[in-house]
mmCIF file of C-alpha atoms and ligand atoms in Angstrom:
data_model
loop_
_atom_site.group_PDB
_atom_site.id
_atom_site.type_symbol
_atom_site.label_atom_id
_atom_site.label_comp_id
_atom_site.label_asym_id
_atom_site.label_seq_id
_atom_site.Cartn_x
_atom_site.Cartn_y
_atom_site.Cartn_z
ATOM 1 C CA MET E 1 -10.004 14.857 -1.745
ATOM 2 C CA ALA E 2 -13.193 16.012 0.005
ATOM 3 C CA LYS E 3 -14.215 13.824 2.960
ATOM 4 C CA THR E 4 -17.695 13.445 1.472
ATOM 5 C CA GLU E 5 -16.420 11.169 -1.320
ATOM 6 C CA SER E 6 -17.934 7.697 -1.133
ATOM 7 C CA MET E 7 -16.008 4.731 0.239
ATOM 8 C CA SER E 8 -15.313 3.134 -3.175
ATOM 9 C CA THR E 9 -13.953 6.393 -4.554
ATOM 10 C CA ILE E 10 -11.742 6.968 -1.519
ATOM 11 C CA CYS E 11 -10.471 3.390 -1.810
ATOM 12 C CA ILE E 12 -9.258 4.118 -5.335
ATOM 13 C CA HIS E 13 -8.291 7.800 -5.321
ATOM 14 C CA GLY E 14 -7.921 8.772 -1.652
ATOM 15 C CA GLY E 15 -4.487 9.896 -0.559
ATOM 16 C CA ASP E 16 -3.207 9.985 -4.121
ATOM 17 C CA VAL E 17 0.282 11.318 -4.519
ATOM 18 C CA LYS E 18 0.625 12.165 -8.174
ATOM 19 C CA ASP E 19 3.576 10.562 -9.828
ATOM 20 C CA ALA E 20 5.740 12.943 -11.859
ATOM 21 C CA LEU E 21 5.910 10.421 -14.721
ATOM 22 C CA GLY E 22 2.137 9.954 -14.912
ATOM 23 C CA SER E 23 1.701 6.476 -13.404
ATOM 24 C CA PRO E 24 -1.802 6.100 -11.912
ATOM 25 C CA ASN E 25 -0.232 4.151 -9.048
ATOM 26 C CA MET E 26 1.868 5.478 -6.240
ATOM 27 C CA PRO E 27 5.448 4.424 -7.014
ATOM 28 C CA LEU E 28 7.289 2.327 -4.448
ATOM 29 C CA TYR E 29 9.993 4.331 -2.675
ATOM 30 C CA ASP E 30 12.143 1.370 -1.769
ATOM 31 C CA THR E 31 14.661 3.334 0.226
ATOM 32 C CA THR E 32 15.707 3.744 3.825
ATOM 33 C CA THR E 33 16.812 7.364 3.538
ATOM 34 C CA PHE E 34 16.662 10.537 1.414
ATOM 35 C CA CYS E 35 19.585 12.702 0.275
ATOM 36 C CA PHE E 36 19.932 16.490 0.513
ATOM 37 C CA ASP E 37 21.912 19.078 -1.461
ATOM 38 C CA SER E 38 23.126 20.881 1.626
ATOM 39 C CA THR E 39 23.118 20.820 5.426
ATOM 40 C CA ALA E 40 20.808 23.839 5.342
ATOM 41 C CA ASP E 41 18.263 21.877 3.263
ATOM 42 C CA LEU E 42 18.510 18.876 5.584
ATOM 43 C CA LEU E 43 17.998 21.030 8.679
ATOM 44 C CA GLU E 44 14.888 22.618 7.162
ATOM 45 C CA VAL E 45 13.266 19.148 7.061
ATOM 46 C CA VAL E 46 14.703 17.967 10.389
ATOM 47 C CA ASN E 47 13.380 21.102 12.119
ATOM 48 C CA GLY E 48 9.986 20.676 10.498
ATOM 49 C CA ASN E 49 10.164 24.034 8.667
ATOM 50 C CA LYS E 50 9.776 22.316 5.330
ATOM 51 C CA GLU E 51 7.740 19.252 4.338
ATOM 52 C CA GLY E 52 10.020 16.522 3.141
ATOM 53 C CA TYR E 53 11.195 12.956 3.415
ATOM 54 C CA LEU E 54 14.085 11.947 5.599
ATOM 55 C CA TYR E 55 14.288 8.435 7.032
ATOM 56 C CA THR E 56 11.881 5.535 6.469
ATOM 57 C CA ARG E 57 11.747 4.295 10.081
ATOM 58 C CA TYR E 58 10.400 7.738 11.072
ATOM 59 C CA GLY E 59 7.548 7.243 8.568
ATOM 60 C CA MET E 60 9.050 9.974 6.405
ATOM 61 C CA ASN E 61 8.787 8.113 3.100
ATOM 62 C CA PRO E 62 6.290 8.936 0.286
ATOM 63 C CA SER E 63 4.960 5.357 0.016
ATOM 64 C CA ILE E 64 4.168 5.377 3.740
ATOM 65 C CA LYS E 65 2.727 8.911 3.764
ATOM 66 C CA ALA E 66 0.471 8.017 0.804
ATOM 67 C CA ILE E 67 -0.975 4.921 2.484
ATOM 68 C CA GLU E 68 -1.485 6.847 5.730
ATOM 69 C CA SER E 69 -3.458 9.578 4.001
ATOM 70 C CA LYS E 70 -5.688 6.973 2.308
ATOM 71 C CA LEU E 71 -6.204 5.167 5.638
ATOM 72 C CA ALA E 72 -7.074 8.465 7.369
ATOM 73 C CA LEU E 73 -9.711 9.210 4.721
ATOM 74 C CA LEU E 74 -11.182 5.709 5.078
ATOM 75 C CA ASP E 75 -11.434 6.119 8.863
ATOM 76 C CA GLU E 76 -12.632 9.743 8.523
ATOM 77 C CA ALA E 77 -9.724 10.647 10.783
ATOM 78 C CA GLU E 78 -7.462 13.653 11.038
ATOM 79 C CA GLN E 79 -4.474 11.343 10.776
ATOM 80 C CA ALA E 80 -3.519 7.681 10.490
ATOM 81 C CA LEU E 81 -0.272 5.909 11.378
ATOM 82 C CA ALA E 82 0.718 2.688 9.629
ATOM 83 C CA PHE E 83 2.487 -0.088 11.538
ATOM 84 C CA SER E 84 4.340 -3.327 10.873
ATOM 85 C CA SER E 85 1.441 -5.393 12.327
ATOM 86 C CA GLY E 86 -1.852 -5.126 14.143
ATOM 87 C CA MET E 87 -0.126 -6.001 17.425
ATOM 88 C CA ALA E 88 2.432 -3.228 16.847
ATOM 89 C CA ALA E 89 -0.453 -0.764 16.436
ATOM 90 C CA ILE E 90 -2.290 -2.012 19.535
ATOM 91 C CA SER E 91 0.823 -2.047 21.726
ATOM 92 C CA ALA E 92 1.841 1.479 20.660
ATOM 93 C CA VAL E 93 -1.556 2.823 21.788
ATOM 94 C CA PHE E 94 -1.380 0.946 25.095
ATOM 95 C CA ILE E 95 2.164 2.051 25.872
ATOM 96 C CA SER E 96 1.593 5.681 24.889
ATOM 97 C CA HIS E 97 -1.869 6.214 26.389
ATOM 98 C CA ALA E 98 -2.432 3.883 29.311
ATOM 99 C CA ARG E 99 0.060 4.641 32.085
ATOM 100 C CA ARG E 100 -2.724 4.835 34.688
ATOM 101 C CA GLY E 101 -4.250 1.604 33.482
ATOM 102 C CA ILE E 102 -6.717 0.130 31.026
ATOM 103 C CA ILE E 103 -10.281 -1.116 31.235
ATOM 104 C CA CYS E 104 -10.797 -3.899 28.712
ATOM 105 C CA ILE E 105 -14.415 -4.732 27.927
ATOM 106 C CA GLY E 106 -15.528 -8.111 26.558
ATOM 107 C CA GLU E 107 -13.516 -10.671 24.689
ATOM 108 C CA VAL E 108 -10.470 -9.675 22.673
ATOM 109 C CA TYR E 109 -7.965 -11.326 20.352
ATOM 110 C CA GLY E 110 -5.710 -13.808 22.205
ATOM 111 C CA GLY E 111 -2.516 -11.873 21.396
ATOM 112 C CA THR E 112 -4.013 -8.686 22.838
ATOM 113 C CA MET E 113 -5.058 -10.653 25.904
ATOM 114 C CA GLN E 114 -1.493 -11.931 26.396
ATOM 115 C CA LEU E 115 -0.114 -8.413 26.043
ATOM 116 C CA LEU E 116 -2.577 -7.086 28.631
ATOM 117 C CA THR E 117 -2.128 -9.911 31.138
ATOM 118 C CA GLN E 118 1.524 -10.886 30.713
ATOM 119 C CA GLN E 119 3.729 -8.159 29.207
ATOM 120 C CA LEU E 120 2.151 -4.820 30.132
ATOM 121 C CA PRO E 121 1.990 -5.556 33.891
ATOM 122 C CA GLU E 122 5.803 -5.835 33.762
ATOM 123 C CA LEU E 123 5.827 -2.180 32.700
ATOM 124 C CA GLY E 124 3.402 -1.255 35.475
ATOM 125 C CA ILE E 125 0.412 -0.973 33.105
ATOM 126 C CA VAL E 126 -2.457 -2.898 34.646
ATOM 127 C CA THR E 127 -5.759 -3.868 33.077
ATOM 128 C CA ASP E 128 -9.126 -4.266 34.661
ATOM 129 C CA PHE E 129 -11.282 -6.733 32.685
ATOM 130 C CA MET E 130 -15.037 -6.441 32.373
ATOM 131 C CA GLU E 131 -16.777 -9.405 30.795
ATOM 132 C CA ALA E 132 -19.598 -7.384 29.300
ATOM 133 C CA THR E 133 -20.791 -3.819 29.163
ATOM 134 C CA ASP E 134 -22.275 -2.838 32.486
ATOM 135 C CA LEU E 135 -22.421 0.954 32.522
ATOM 136 C CA GLN E 136 -22.739 1.252 36.297
ATOM 137 C CA GLN E 137 -19.770 -1.006 36.881
ATOM 138 C CA LEU E 138 -17.817 0.830 34.176
ATOM 139 C CA GLU E 139 -18.514 4.185 35.824
ATOM 140 C CA GLN E 140 -17.355 2.879 39.221
ATOM 141 C CA ARG E 141 -14.102 1.733 37.675
ATOM 142 C CA LEU E 142 -13.605 4.930 35.677
ATOM 143 C CA LYS E 143 -13.956 6.901 38.912
ATOM 144 C CA LEU E 144 -10.881 5.083 40.245
ATOM 145 C CA GLY E 145 -8.885 6.661 37.393
ATOM 146 C CA VAL E 146 -7.724 4.902 34.239
ATOM 147 C CA ASP E 147 -6.372 6.325 31.001
ATOM 148 C CA LEU E 148 -7.898 4.052 28.404
ATOM 149 C CA VAL E 149 -11.014 1.990 27.711
ATOM 150 C CA PHE E 150 -10.367 -0.672 25.086
ATOM 151 C CA PHE E 151 -12.628 -3.156 23.305
ATOM 152 C CA GLU E 152 -13.327 -4.965 20.060
ATOM 153 C CA THR E 153 -16.656 -4.707 18.275
ATOM 154 C CA PRO E 154 -17.623 -7.056 16.717
ATOM 155 C CA SER E 155 -15.489 -9.128 19.048
ATOM 156 C CA ASN E 156 -13.274 -12.094 18.336
ATOM 157 C CA PRO E 157 -14.616 -14.808 18.232
ATOM 158 C CA THR E 158 -18.273 -14.546 19.351
ATOM 159 C CA LEU E 159 -19.099 -11.339 17.437
ATOM 160 C CA LYS E 160 -20.484 -9.414 20.400
ATOM 161 C CA ILE E 161 -21.459 -5.825 19.669
ATOM 162 C CA ILE E 162 -20.536 -2.997 22.041
ATOM 163 C CA ASP E 163 -22.107 0.464 21.862
ATOM 164 C CA ILE E 164 -19.142 2.677 20.946
ATOM 165 C CA ASN E 165 -20.939 5.971 21.431
ATOM 166 C CA GLN E 166 -22.331 5.069 24.856
ATOM 167 C CA ILE E 167 -18.905 3.987 26.143
ATOM 168 C CA ALA E 168 -17.192 7.046 24.648
ATOM 169 C CA ILE E 169 -19.579 9.473 26.375
ATOM 170 C CA LEU E 170 -19.014 7.820 29.760
ATOM 171 C CA ALA E 171 -15.237 7.419 29.385
ATOM 172 C CA HIS E 172 -14.793 11.036 28.286
ATOM 173 C CA LYS E 173 -16.727 12.227 31.354
ATOM 174 C CA TYR E 174 -13.863 10.779 33.440
ATOM 175 C CA GLY E 175 -11.064 11.898 31.115
ATOM 176 C CA ALA E 176 -10.310 8.440 29.690
ATOM 177 C CA PHE E 177 -9.525 7.740 26.047
ATOM 178 C CA VAL E 178 -11.442 5.114 24.074
ATOM 179 C CA ALA E 179 -9.669 2.767 21.647
ATOM 180 C CA VAL E 180 -11.613 0.337 19.465
ATOM 181 C CA ASP E 181 -10.112 -2.616 17.629
ATOM 182 C CA ASN E 182 -12.076 -2.362 14.362
ATOM 183 C CA THR E 183 -10.351 -5.311 12.652
ATOM 184 C CA PHE E 184 -13.471 -7.475 12.206
ATOM 185 C CA ALA E 185 -15.608 -4.660 10.758
ATOM 186 C CA SER E 186 -13.054 -2.636 8.737
ATOM 187 C CA PRO E 187 -13.791 1.032 7.975
ATOM 188 C CA ALA E 188 -16.066 -0.104 5.150
ATOM 189 C CA ASN E 189 -18.540 -1.391 7.757
ATOM 190 C CA GLN E 190 -17.884 0.765 10.826
ATOM 191 C CA LYS E 191 -16.220 4.052 11.730
ATOM 192 C CA PRO E 192 -15.387 4.109 15.452
ATOM 193 C CA LEU E 193 -14.089 7.707 15.396
ATOM 194 C CA LYS E 194 -17.386 9.036 14.068
ATOM 195 C CA LEU E 195 -19.104 7.209 16.942
ATOM 196 C CA GLY E 196 -16.924 8.986 19.508
ATOM 197 C CA ALA E 197 -13.842 6.769 19.922
ATOM 198 C CA ASP E 198 -10.425 8.447 20.139
ATOM 199 C CA PHE E 199 -8.459 5.697 18.417
ATOM 200 C CA ALA E 200 -9.549 3.276 15.688
ATOM 201 C CA ILE E 201 -7.090 0.393 15.525
ATOM 202 C CA GLN E 202 -6.909 -2.329 12.921
ATOM 203 C CA SER E 203 -4.850 -5.289 11.963
ATOM 204 C CA ALA E 204 -4.401 -4.461 8.268
ATOM 205 C CA THR E 205 -3.241 -8.067 7.911
ATOM 206 C CA LYS E 206 -6.937 -8.965 7.732
ATOM 207 C CA PHE E 207 -9.640 -7.255 5.619
ATOM 208 C CA LEU E 208 -7.590 -4.166 4.697
ATOM 209 C CA GLY E 209 -4.815 -6.279 3.172
ATOM 210 C CA GLY E 210 -7.511 -8.737 2.156
ATOM 211 C CA HIS E 211 -5.381 -11.369 0.400
ATOM 212 C CA SER E 212 -3.566 -13.121 3.281
ATOM 213 C CA ASP E 213 -0.244 -11.897 1.892
ATOM 214 C CA LEU E 214 0.804 -8.952 4.060
ATOM 215 C CA THR E 215 1.196 -8.096 7.741
ATOM 216 C CA ALA E 216 0.449 -4.522 8.842
ATOM 217 C CA GLY E 217 -1.537 -2.381 11.271
ATOM 218 C CA VAL E 218 -3.067 1.064 11.560
ATOM 219 C CA VAL E 219 -4.092 3.535 14.242
ATOM 220 C CA SER E 220 -6.276 6.539 13.339
ATOM 221 C CA GLY E 221 -7.341 9.513 15.397
ATOM 222 C CA LYS E 222 -6.652 13.166 16.112
ATOM 223 C CA ALA E 223 -3.145 14.406 15.280
ATOM 224 C CA GLU E 224 -2.638 15.706 18.832
ATOM 225 C CA HIS E 225 -3.248 12.188 20.221
ATOM 226 C CA LEU E 226 -1.196 10.430 17.584
ATOM 227 C CA ASP E 227 1.971 12.447 18.290
ATOM 228 C CA LYS E 228 2.767 10.315 21.330
ATOM 229 C CA VAL E 229 1.864 7.098 19.501
ATOM 230 C CA ASN E 230 4.167 8.145 16.677
ATOM 231 C CA ALA E 231 7.059 8.773 19.068
ATOM 232 C CA TRP E 232 6.801 5.210 20.408
ATOM 233 C CA ARG E 233 6.409 3.797 16.898
ATOM 234 C CA LYS E 234 9.568 5.583 15.843
ATOM 235 C CA ASN E 235 11.797 4.374 18.651
ATOM 236 C CA LEU E 236 10.353 0.897 18.974
ATOM 237 C CA GLY E 237 10.892 0.576 15.215
ATOM 238 C CA GLN E 238 7.296 -0.454 14.503
ATOM 239 C CA ILE E 239 6.942 1.277 11.128
ATOM 240 C CA ILE E 240 5.315 -0.410 8.136
ATOM 241 C CA SER E 241 7.852 -1.079 5.364
ATOM 242 C CA PRO E 242 7.508 0.899 2.089
ATOM 243 C CA GLU E 243 7.046 -2.393 0.200
ATOM 244 C CA ILE E 244 4.101 -3.407 2.397
ATOM 245 C CA ALA E 245 2.637 0.115 2.267
ATOM 246 C CA HIS E 246 2.736 -0.125 -1.521
ATOM 247 C CA LYS E 247 1.097 -3.561 -1.490
ATOM 248 C CA LEU E 248 -1.543 -2.361 0.988
ATOM 249 C CA ALA E 249 -2.412 0.575 -1.321
ATOM 250 C CA ARG E 250 -3.208 -1.913 -4.066
ATOM 251 C CA SER E 251 -5.352 -3.968 -1.670
ATOM 252 C CA LEU E 252 -7.260 -0.934 -0.419
ATOM 253 C CA SER E 253 -8.364 0.000 -3.933
ATOM 254 C CA THR E 254 -10.786 -2.977 -3.797
ATOM 255 C CA LEU E 255 -11.712 -2.776 -0.098
ATOM 256 C CA ALA E 256 -15.272 -1.468 -0.553
ATOM 257 C CA LEU E 257 -15.993 -4.011 -3.279
ATOM 258 C CA ARG E 258 -14.560 -6.915 -1.315
ATOM 259 C CA ILE E 259 -16.387 -5.992 1.886
ATOM 260 C CA GLU E 260 -19.725 -5.831 0.071
ATOM 261 C CA ARG E 261 -19.207 -9.428 -1.045
ATOM 262 C CA HIS E 262 -17.896 -10.573 2.372
ATOM 263 C CA ASN E 263 -21.068 -9.113 3.935
ATOM 264 C CA THR E 264 -23.425 -10.831 1.473
ATOM 265 C CA ASN E 265 -21.680 -14.202 1.660
ATOM 266 C CA ALA E 266 -21.407 -14.234 5.453
ATOM 267 C CA LEU E 267 -25.103 -13.421 5.882
ATOM 268 C CA ALA E 268 -26.058 -16.256 3.516
ATOM 269 C CA VAL E 269 -23.806 -18.724 5.371
ATOM 270 C CA ALA E 270 -25.131 -17.547 8.768
ATOM 271 C CA GLN E 271 -28.738 -18.001 7.637
ATOM 272 C CA TYR E 272 -27.956 -21.466 6.316
ATOM 273 C CA LEU E 273 -26.250 -22.537 9.546
ATOM 274 C CA GLU E 274 -28.983 -21.073 11.747
ATOM 275 C CA ALA E 275 -31.565 -23.255 10.022
ATOM 276 C CA HIS E 276 -29.446 -26.425 10.270
ATOM 277 C CA PRO E 277 -30.528 -28.932 12.969
ATOM 278 C CA ALA E 278 -26.891 -29.958 13.664
ATOM 279 C CA VAL E 279 -25.980 -26.395 14.618
ATOM 280 C CA LYS E 280 -26.476 -25.376 18.235
ATOM 281 C CA HIS E 281 -25.912 -21.639 17.883
ATOM 282 C CA VAL E 282 -24.758 -19.097 15.313
ATOM 283 C CA TYR E 283 -22.985 -15.878 16.273
ATOM 284 C CA TYR E 284 -23.477 -13.274 13.538
ATOM 285 C CA PRO E 285 -24.685 -9.719 14.217
ATOM 286 C CA GLY E 286 -26.596 -9.639 10.918
ATOM 287 C CA LEU E 287 -29.075 -12.278 12.079
ATOM 288 C CA PRO E 288 -32.251 -10.704 13.499
ATOM 289 C CA SER E 289 -32.071 -13.290 16.319
ATOM 290 C CA ALA E 290 -28.611 -12.036 17.423
ATOM 291 C CA PRO E 291 -28.371 -10.096 20.676
ATOM 292 C CA ASN E 292 -27.581 -6.487 19.783
ATOM 293 C CA HIS E 293 -28.683 -6.968 16.166
ATOM 294 C CA GLN E 294 -30.438 -3.605 16.487
ATOM 295 C CA LEU E 295 -27.307 -1.912 17.811
ATOM 296 C CA ALA E 296 -25.216 -3.489 15.043
ATOM 297 C CA THR E 297 -27.688 -2.154 12.507
ATOM 298 C CA THR E 298 -27.363 1.401 13.811
ATOM 299 C CA GLN E 299 -23.622 1.517 14.371
ATOM 300 C CA MET E 300 -22.472 -0.540 11.365
ATOM 301 C CA SER E 301 -23.203 -0.162 7.664
ATOM 302 C CA GLY E 302 -22.625 -3.900 7.045
ATOM 303 C CA TYR E 303 -22.255 -6.883 9.375
ATOM 304 C CA GLY E 304 -18.927 -8.177 8.112
ATOM 305 C CA GLY E 305 -17.415 -11.402 6.858
ATOM 306 C CA MET E 306 -16.816 -13.100 10.220
ATOM 307 C CA LEU E 307 -19.112 -15.519 12.016
ATOM 308 C CA SER E 308 -18.867 -18.304 14.564
ATOM 309 C CA PHE E 309 -21.084 -21.244 15.340
ATOM 310 C CA GLU E 310 -21.348 -24.112 17.771
ATOM 311 C CA ILE E 311 -21.907 -27.575 16.387
ATOM 312 C CA ASN E 312 -23.783 -30.267 18.296
ATOM 313 C CA GLY E 313 -21.495 -33.036 19.513
ATOM 314 C CA GLY E 314 -18.817 -31.035 21.326
ATOM 315 C CA GLY E 315 -15.118 -30.613 20.572
ATOM 316 C CA GLU E 316 -14.731 -33.886 18.665
ATOM 317 C CA ALA E 317 -17.539 -33.012 16.259
ATOM 318 C CA ALA E 318 -16.018 -29.561 15.758
ATOM 319 C CA ILE E 319 -12.606 -31.023 14.861
ATOM 320 C CA ALA E 320 -14.210 -33.530 12.476
ATOM 321 C CA LEU E 321 -16.259 -30.814 10.801
ATOM 322 C CA VAL E 322 -13.246 -28.533 10.339
ATOM 323 C CA ASP E 323 -11.277 -31.437 8.872
ATOM 324 C CA ASN E 324 -14.155 -32.367 6.521
ATOM 325 C CA LEU E 325 -14.244 -28.943 4.848
ATOM 326 C CA HIS E 326 -12.633 -28.485 1.430
ATOM 327 C CA LEU E 327 -13.244 -24.859 0.417
ATOM 328 C CA PHE E 328 -12.757 -23.431 3.916
ATOM 329 C CA SER E 329 -9.058 -23.882 4.686
ATOM 330 C CA LEU E 330 -7.920 -24.432 8.250
ATOM 331 C CA ALA E 331 -5.803 -21.389 9.189
ATOM 332 C CA PRO E 332 -5.466 -19.003 12.151
ATOM 333 C CA SER E 333 -6.305 -15.810 10.274
ATOM 334 C CA LEU E 334 -9.146 -13.992 8.561
ATOM 335 C CA GLY E 335 -10.154 -11.348 6.061
ATOM 336 C CA GLY E 336 -8.696 -12.819 2.857
ATOM 337 C CA THR E 337 -10.401 -13.549 -0.453
ATOM 338 C CA GLU E 338 -10.376 -17.251 0.443
ATOM 339 C CA SER E 339 -12.648 -18.676 3.126
ATOM 340 C CA LEU E 340 -10.894 -19.817 6.286
ATOM 341 C CA VAL E 341 -11.971 -21.853 9.278
ATOM 342 C CA SER E 342 -10.500 -22.207 12.739
ATOM 343 C CA GLN E 343 -11.354 -23.363 16.214
ATOM 344 C CA PRO E 344 -10.589 -20.430 18.540
ATOM 345 C CA VAL E 345 -9.582 -22.787 21.396
ATOM 346 C CA ALA E 346 -6.815 -24.157 19.159
ATOM 347 C CA THR E 347 -5.767 -20.906 17.463
ATOM 348 C CA SER E 348 -6.587 -17.288 18.358
ATOM 349 C CA HIS E 349 -7.409 -18.136 21.997
ATOM 350 C CA PHE E 350 -5.084 -21.092 22.505
ATOM 351 C CA GLY E 351 -3.670 -21.294 26.019
ATOM 352 C CA MET E 352 -6.248 -18.997 27.639
ATOM 353 C CA PRO E 353 -7.347 -20.419 31.034
ATOM 354 C CA GLU E 354 -10.433 -22.625 30.705
ATOM 355 C CA GLN E 355 -12.491 -20.522 33.068
ATOM 356 C CA ALA E 356 -11.764 -17.357 31.058
ATOM 357 C CA LEU E 357 -12.696 -19.161 27.836
ATOM 358 C CA LEU E 358 -15.989 -20.416 29.217
ATOM 359 C CA GLN E 359 -16.901 -17.001 30.639
ATOM 360 C CA ARG E 360 -16.564 -15.685 27.082
ATOM 361 C CA GLY E 361 -18.554 -18.492 25.473
ATOM 362 C CA ILE E 362 -15.438 -19.868 23.756
ATOM 363 C CA THR E 363 -16.151 -23.588 23.923
ATOM 364 C CA ALA E 364 -14.405 -26.509 22.210
ATOM 365 C CA SER E 365 -17.379 -26.830 19.849
ATOM 366 C CA LEU E 366 -17.065 -23.229 18.662
ATOM 367 C CA ILE E 367 -15.967 -22.880 15.038
ATOM 368 C CA ARG E 368 -14.990 -19.531 13.501
ATOM 369 C CA LEU E 369 -15.438 -18.804 9.806
ATOM 370 C CA SER E 370 -13.873 -16.040 7.785
ATOM 371 C CA VAL E 371 -16.241 -16.063 4.843
ATOM 372 C CA GLY E 372 -14.381 -15.242 1.649
ATOM 373 C CA LEU E 373 -15.368 -14.108 -1.809
ATOM 374 C CA GLU E 374 -16.181 -17.469 -3.417
ATOM 375 C CA GLU E 375 -19.679 -18.167 -4.765
ATOM 376 C CA LYS E 376 -21.900 -18.416 -1.685
ATOM 377 C CA SER E 377 -23.728 -21.534 -2.909
ATOM 378 C CA ASP E 378 -20.357 -23.342 -3.180
ATOM 379 C CA LEU E 379 -19.501 -22.385 0.391
ATOM 380 C CA ILE E 380 -22.858 -23.592 1.666
ATOM 381 C CA GLU E 381 -22.488 -26.836 -0.273
ATOM 382 C CA ASP E 382 -19.081 -27.364 1.337
ATOM 383 C CA LEU E 383 -20.567 -26.882 4.812
ATOM 384 C CA GLU E 384 -23.462 -29.168 3.897
ATOM 385 C CA GLN E 385 -21.200 -32.063 2.910
ATOM 386 C CA ALA E 386 -18.919 -31.518 5.923
ATOM 387 C CA ILE E 387 -21.853 -31.631 8.358
ATOM 388 C CA ALA E 388 -23.492 -34.583 6.568
ATOM 389 C CA ARG E 389 -20.263 -36.619 6.930
ATOM 390 C CA LEU E 390 -20.336 -36.102 10.716
ATOM 391 C CA LYS E 391 -23.224 -38.506 11.012
ATOM 392 C CA ALA E 392 -21.472 -41.195 8.980
HETATM 393 N N1 PLP L 401 -6.914 -7.690 16.379
HETATM 394 C C1 PLP L 401 -7.682 -8.739 16.023
HETATM 395 C C2 PLP L 401 -9.164 -8.671 16.218
HETATM 396 C C3 PLP L 401 -7.082 -9.883 15.462
HETATM 397 O O1 PLP L 401 -7.858 -10.926 15.112
HETATM 398 C C4 PLP L 401 -5.677 -9.913 15.299
HETATM 399 C C5 PLP L 401 -4.998 -11.100 14.739
HETATM 400 O O2 PLP L 401 -5.588 -12.099 14.443
HETATM 401 C C6 PLP L 401 -4.924 -8.802 15.701
HETATM 402 C C7 PLP L 401 -5.573 -7.709 16.232
HETATM 403 C C8 PLP L 401 -3.417 -8.782 15.551
HETATM 404 O O3 PLP L 401 -3.073 -8.541 14.218
HETATM 405 P P1 PLP L 401 -1.641 -8.908 13.581
HETATM 406 O O4 PLP L 401 -1.586 -10.376 13.421
HETATM 407 O O5 PLP L 401 -1.621 -8.126 12.296
HETATM 408 O O6 PLP L 401 -0.601 -8.391 14.536
#
């Protein structure tokens, strides 16, 4: 398929592997291995002289190859690698491309933070944290020599926007790679590789899977960079399973459609909350009042389904509000068809030192919404009743 196809068309047809029996869907190759007629045939595939399938953990399975080619088209990448989870994808990039250290900009998912601060130092991989983008400070640190600059945009949970292109130009000047966690945006709203990043990483558990029923991850980039990532994936056993690859293919066929609705619903909810007197602050890059709204508008094609807000009344009011909601279910995830709510201090960022939380604006009164695909007026009504009951 030509790379100029539109997102919806790629979602449905991209990476198609035609089935010999005529099924419009990629069949599930529920197998761990593939059989050969002779040793000579097997060696042709093992030596890479002939394209073929060999062993599922190596990624050499048609269901996995098919999902990877669709994911590569969505990311406008040379290649994509599918993983068993978002954390598997993130850790494979860190381990394969960050021996001389990492610069992490802004706030990141709590699990990523734990990996950077607790596990990777045990392997000698150290991370230098920058709270916000300060190009001068970044350049000073790059001069000291690091391999990788990593960040999320929009970030979890306060939806900060970082200029991917600006960081990529500076990092490349000093020979560092740039990896962007694109989980909150999804490739339907943002394409980090086109903006200069070397790796686009996503938890496919979220918007790509889209139904809160699968766990997976993806890393996209140039084939020459992904070779090393692939080697770690293979021997750490981080491959996506064929069953999940098959399920993810079905989810991706509606990605563009779902994201359009997530974008519309989240903007409506953000506008409603911004106008509400009980709400202290709303974090959503689609609001004209948001810092970096202009940057979000140039680097994203939609603002996404995630938003956070602070309610007046502190942590107790936030807990009461979350408990008062009916349509928004309390759960530590995002990106599904159903709307979810969580308090980052109790979920995604639980256990982070208080000082680090406050530096990132993650207060006890911060509430994160993953706005789903329900009717937006129903979602707003649910928030309305939940806030109204706070005063009672
Ligand atoms: N990146 C972000 C922004 C996330 O929110 C999460 C999980 O919530 C992850 C990565 C990790 O994804 P997974 O749970 O699929 O390992």
